[in-house]
Short mmCIF file of C-alpha atoms in Angstrom, two decimals:
data_model
loop_
_atom_site.label_atom_id
_atom_site.label_comp_id
_atom_site.label_asym_id
_atom_site.label_seq_id
_atom_site.Cartn_x
_atom_site.Cartn_y
_atom_site.Cartn_z
CA MET A 27 -26.75 28.26 -36.89
CA PRO A 28 -24.26 27.85 -39.72
CA ILE A 29 -20.62 28.79 -39.03
CA ILE A 30 -21.71 31.24 -41.73
CA GLU A 31 -24.81 32.94 -43.42
CA PRO A 32 -24.95 32.89 -46.95
CA SER A 33 -25.39 36.54 -46.69
CA ALA A 34 -21.53 36.68 -45.51
CA VAL A 35 -20.38 35.54 -49.27
CA ARG A 36 -23.22 37.34 -51.82
CA ALA A 37 -20.75 40.49 -52.08
CA LEU A 38 -17.81 38.29 -53.41
CA LEU A 39 -20.28 36.49 -56.11
CA ASP A 40 -21.97 39.16 -56.95
CA ALA A 41 -18.33 40.17 -58.17
CA CYS A 42 -17.48 37.06 -59.71
CA PRO A 43 -18.70 36.69 -64.01
CA ILE A 44 -22.12 35.29 -64.30
CA GLU A 45 -22.69 32.88 -67.27
CA ALA A 46 -25.49 32.07 -69.62
CA PHE A 47 -26.54 28.02 -70.05
CA ALA A 48 -29.13 27.14 -72.23
CA GLU A 49 -31.32 23.94 -71.49
CA GLY A 50 -29.52 20.45 -72.03
CA GLU A 51 -26.26 22.41 -71.97
CA LEU A 52 -23.56 21.01 -70.35
CA ILE A 53 -22.05 22.62 -67.73
CA LEU A 54 -19.36 20.55 -65.98
CA ARG A 55 -18.48 17.08 -67.70
CA GLN A 56 -18.03 13.63 -65.45
CA GLY A 57 -14.10 12.73 -65.63
CA THR A 58 -12.68 16.42 -66.94
CA VAL A 59 -11.07 19.25 -64.61
CA SER A 60 -12.02 22.40 -65.29
CA GLU A 61 -10.49 24.36 -61.69
CA ARG A 62 -14.08 25.68 -61.81
CA MET A 63 -16.49 26.13 -59.23
CA LEU A 64 -20.38 27.53 -59.73
CA PHE A 65 -23.15 28.86 -57.60
CA LEU A 66 -26.42 29.04 -59.62
CA LYS A 67 -28.23 32.27 -59.82
CA GLU A 68 -31.63 30.93 -61.04
CA GLY A 69 -32.68 28.09 -63.11
CA ALA A 70 -32.15 24.05 -62.72
CA VAL A 71 -29.35 22.06 -63.07
CA ASP A 72 -29.14 18.13 -63.40
CA ILE A 73 -26.11 15.93 -61.57
CA VAL A 74 -25.95 13.17 -63.89
CA ARG A 75 -23.46 10.22 -63.23
CA ASP A 76 -22.97 7.03 -65.43
CA GLU A 77 -25.84 7.94 -67.39
CA VAL A 78 -28.30 8.34 -63.75
CA THR A 79 -29.76 11.05 -62.95
CA LEU A 80 -28.94 11.52 -59.33
CA ALA A 81 -30.64 15.17 -58.73
CA ARG A 82 -32.41 17.97 -60.08
CA VAL A 83 -30.95 21.47 -58.04
CA THR A 84 -33.08 24.52 -57.75
CA GLU A 85 -31.82 26.27 -54.90
CA PRO A 86 -30.47 29.96 -55.50
CA GLY A 87 -26.89 29.78 -54.41
CA ALA A 88 -26.35 25.78 -54.91
CA VAL A 89 -23.04 24.86 -55.27
CA LEU A 90 -21.81 23.05 -58.58
CA GLY A 91 -17.95 21.51 -59.00
CA ASP A 92 -17.30 21.41 -55.26
CA MET A 93 -15.92 17.92 -54.97
CA GLY A 94 -13.76 17.92 -58.32
CA VAL A 95 -11.86 21.36 -56.94
CA ILE A 96 -11.43 20.34 -53.33
CA LEU A 97 -10.50 16.77 -53.80
CA GLY A 98 -8.36 17.74 -56.78
CA ARG A 99 -10.14 15.33 -58.98
CA PRO A 100 -12.09 14.99 -62.13
CA HIS A 101 -15.79 15.79 -62.08
CA SER A 102 -17.65 12.88 -60.58
CA ALA A 103 -20.53 13.76 -62.42
CA ASP A 104 -22.41 15.90 -65.63
CA VAL A 105 -23.62 19.00 -64.37
CA ARG A 106 -26.42 19.93 -67.30
CA ALA A 107 -28.52 22.88 -67.52
CA ALA A 108 -32.23 21.11 -67.22
CA ALA A 109 -33.69 24.73 -67.68
CA PRO A 110 -32.45 27.95 -68.61
CA SER A 111 -29.76 28.97 -66.06
CA ARG A 112 -27.32 31.16 -64.86
CA CYS A 113 -24.66 30.75 -62.81
CA HIS A 114 -21.97 32.97 -60.47
CA VAL A 115 -18.48 31.04 -62.02
CA ILE A 116 -15.53 31.05 -60.23
CA ASP A 117 -12.75 30.06 -62.51
CA ASN A 118 -9.05 28.49 -60.62
CA ALA A 119 -11.93 28.15 -57.73
CA ALA A 120 -9.06 26.23 -55.16
CA ARG A 121 -7.19 29.23 -55.13
CA LEU A 122 -9.51 31.61 -54.57
CA LEU A 123 -11.07 29.24 -51.30
CA GLN A 124 -7.28 29.35 -49.85
CA VAL A 125 -7.77 33.01 -50.13
CA GLU A 126 -11.49 34.47 -49.52
CA PRO A 127 -12.07 32.04 -45.95
CA ALA A 128 -16.28 33.38 -45.60
CA LEU A 129 -16.71 31.41 -49.09
CA ALA A 130 -14.61 28.47 -47.87
CA LEU A 131 -16.58 28.50 -45.12
CA PHE A 132 -19.60 28.59 -46.81
CA VAL A 133 -18.74 25.51 -48.89
CA MET A 134 -17.94 23.89 -45.53
CA THR A 135 -21.62 24.56 -44.78
CA VAL A 136 -23.01 23.46 -47.92
CA LEU A 137 -21.11 20.25 -47.98
CA ALA A 138 -21.44 19.69 -44.21
CA SER A 139 -25.28 20.14 -45.00
CA ARG A 140 -25.25 16.95 -47.72
CA LEU A 141 -23.13 14.87 -45.52
CA ASP A 142 -26.01 15.33 -42.79
CA ALA A 143 -28.48 14.55 -45.46
CA VAL A 144 -27.00 11.44 -46.13
CA ASN A 145 -26.53 10.68 -42.59
CA GLY A 146 -30.04 10.71 -41.92
CA LEU A 147 -31.00 8.42 -44.89
CA LEU A 148 -29.21 5.84 -44.31
CA ILE A 149 -29.97 6.02 -40.40
CA GLU A 150 -33.34 5.73 -42.01
CA ALA A 151 -32.64 2.68 -44.44
CA ARG A 152 -30.84 0.70 -41.94
CA ALA A 153 -33.78 1.15 -39.74
CA ARG A 154 -35.69 -0.09 -42.19
CA LEU A 155 -33.33 -3.05 -42.95
CA GLY A 156 -35.70 -5.39 -41.19
CA ASP A 157 -38.60 -5.08 -43.46
CA ALA A 158 -36.02 -5.72 -46.62
CA GLY A 159 -37.32 -9.41 -46.88
CA PRO A 160 -35.07 -11.25 -49.50
CA GLN A 161 -33.83 -8.28 -50.99
CA ARG A 162 -32.05 -7.81 -46.98
CA GLY A 163 -28.41 -9.47 -48.22
CA PHE A 164 -28.21 -6.93 -50.91
CA LEU A 165 -29.42 -3.41 -48.85
CA ALA A 166 -27.31 -4.73 -45.94
CA GLU A 167 -23.87 -4.77 -48.18
CA THR A 168 -25.20 -1.34 -49.46
CA LEU A 169 -25.74 -0.45 -46.66
CA GLU A 170 -22.83 -1.10 -45.45
CA SER A 171 -19.97 -0.14 -47.99
CA LEU A 172 -21.97 3.67 -47.60
CA GLY A 173 -21.12 3.73 -43.55
CA ARG A 174 -17.41 2.47 -44.66
CA ALA A 175 -17.66 5.17 -47.01
CA MET A 176 -18.57 7.99 -44.46
CA ARG A 177 -15.92 6.86 -42.05
CA GLY A 178 -13.00 7.51 -44.45
CA GLY A 179 -11.15 10.79 -45.68
CA GLY A 180 -9.31 11.78 -42.52
CA ILE A 181 -5.65 13.35 -43.06
CA PRO A 182 -3.32 10.89 -42.07
CA MET A 183 -1.44 11.54 -39.05
#
């Protein structure tokens, strides 16, 4: 059972403005700082980094812009409406995360779910590496890089 249920943040999101996006409209731009976090209410968005589509997101409640807000960095990818879409929009999201623990816990749960999925894929890829043939070198290096990335991010003590 997750640390917080999505229903715990529903009232908070219902109080946030909703913005509509037409198909093809850019919602967040890679390399920019917006301090915005969005929660998909309906529709579909594509996550695109350096012209490569990483994912199509359709799940209501999906969080967009969270990494840039939490890390205090520019957005790492474009978010583009793949269909007419509506999102709850939170401007100055870092501040709201500081004062609304339910929202912070919900975003933390979403991020942990993403990390868990990537961990599973990393384990599966390493298990299949033995069948990689001549591509083994490239795949092994890529998996090692992914493993190093997964180890980082601690707080200096």
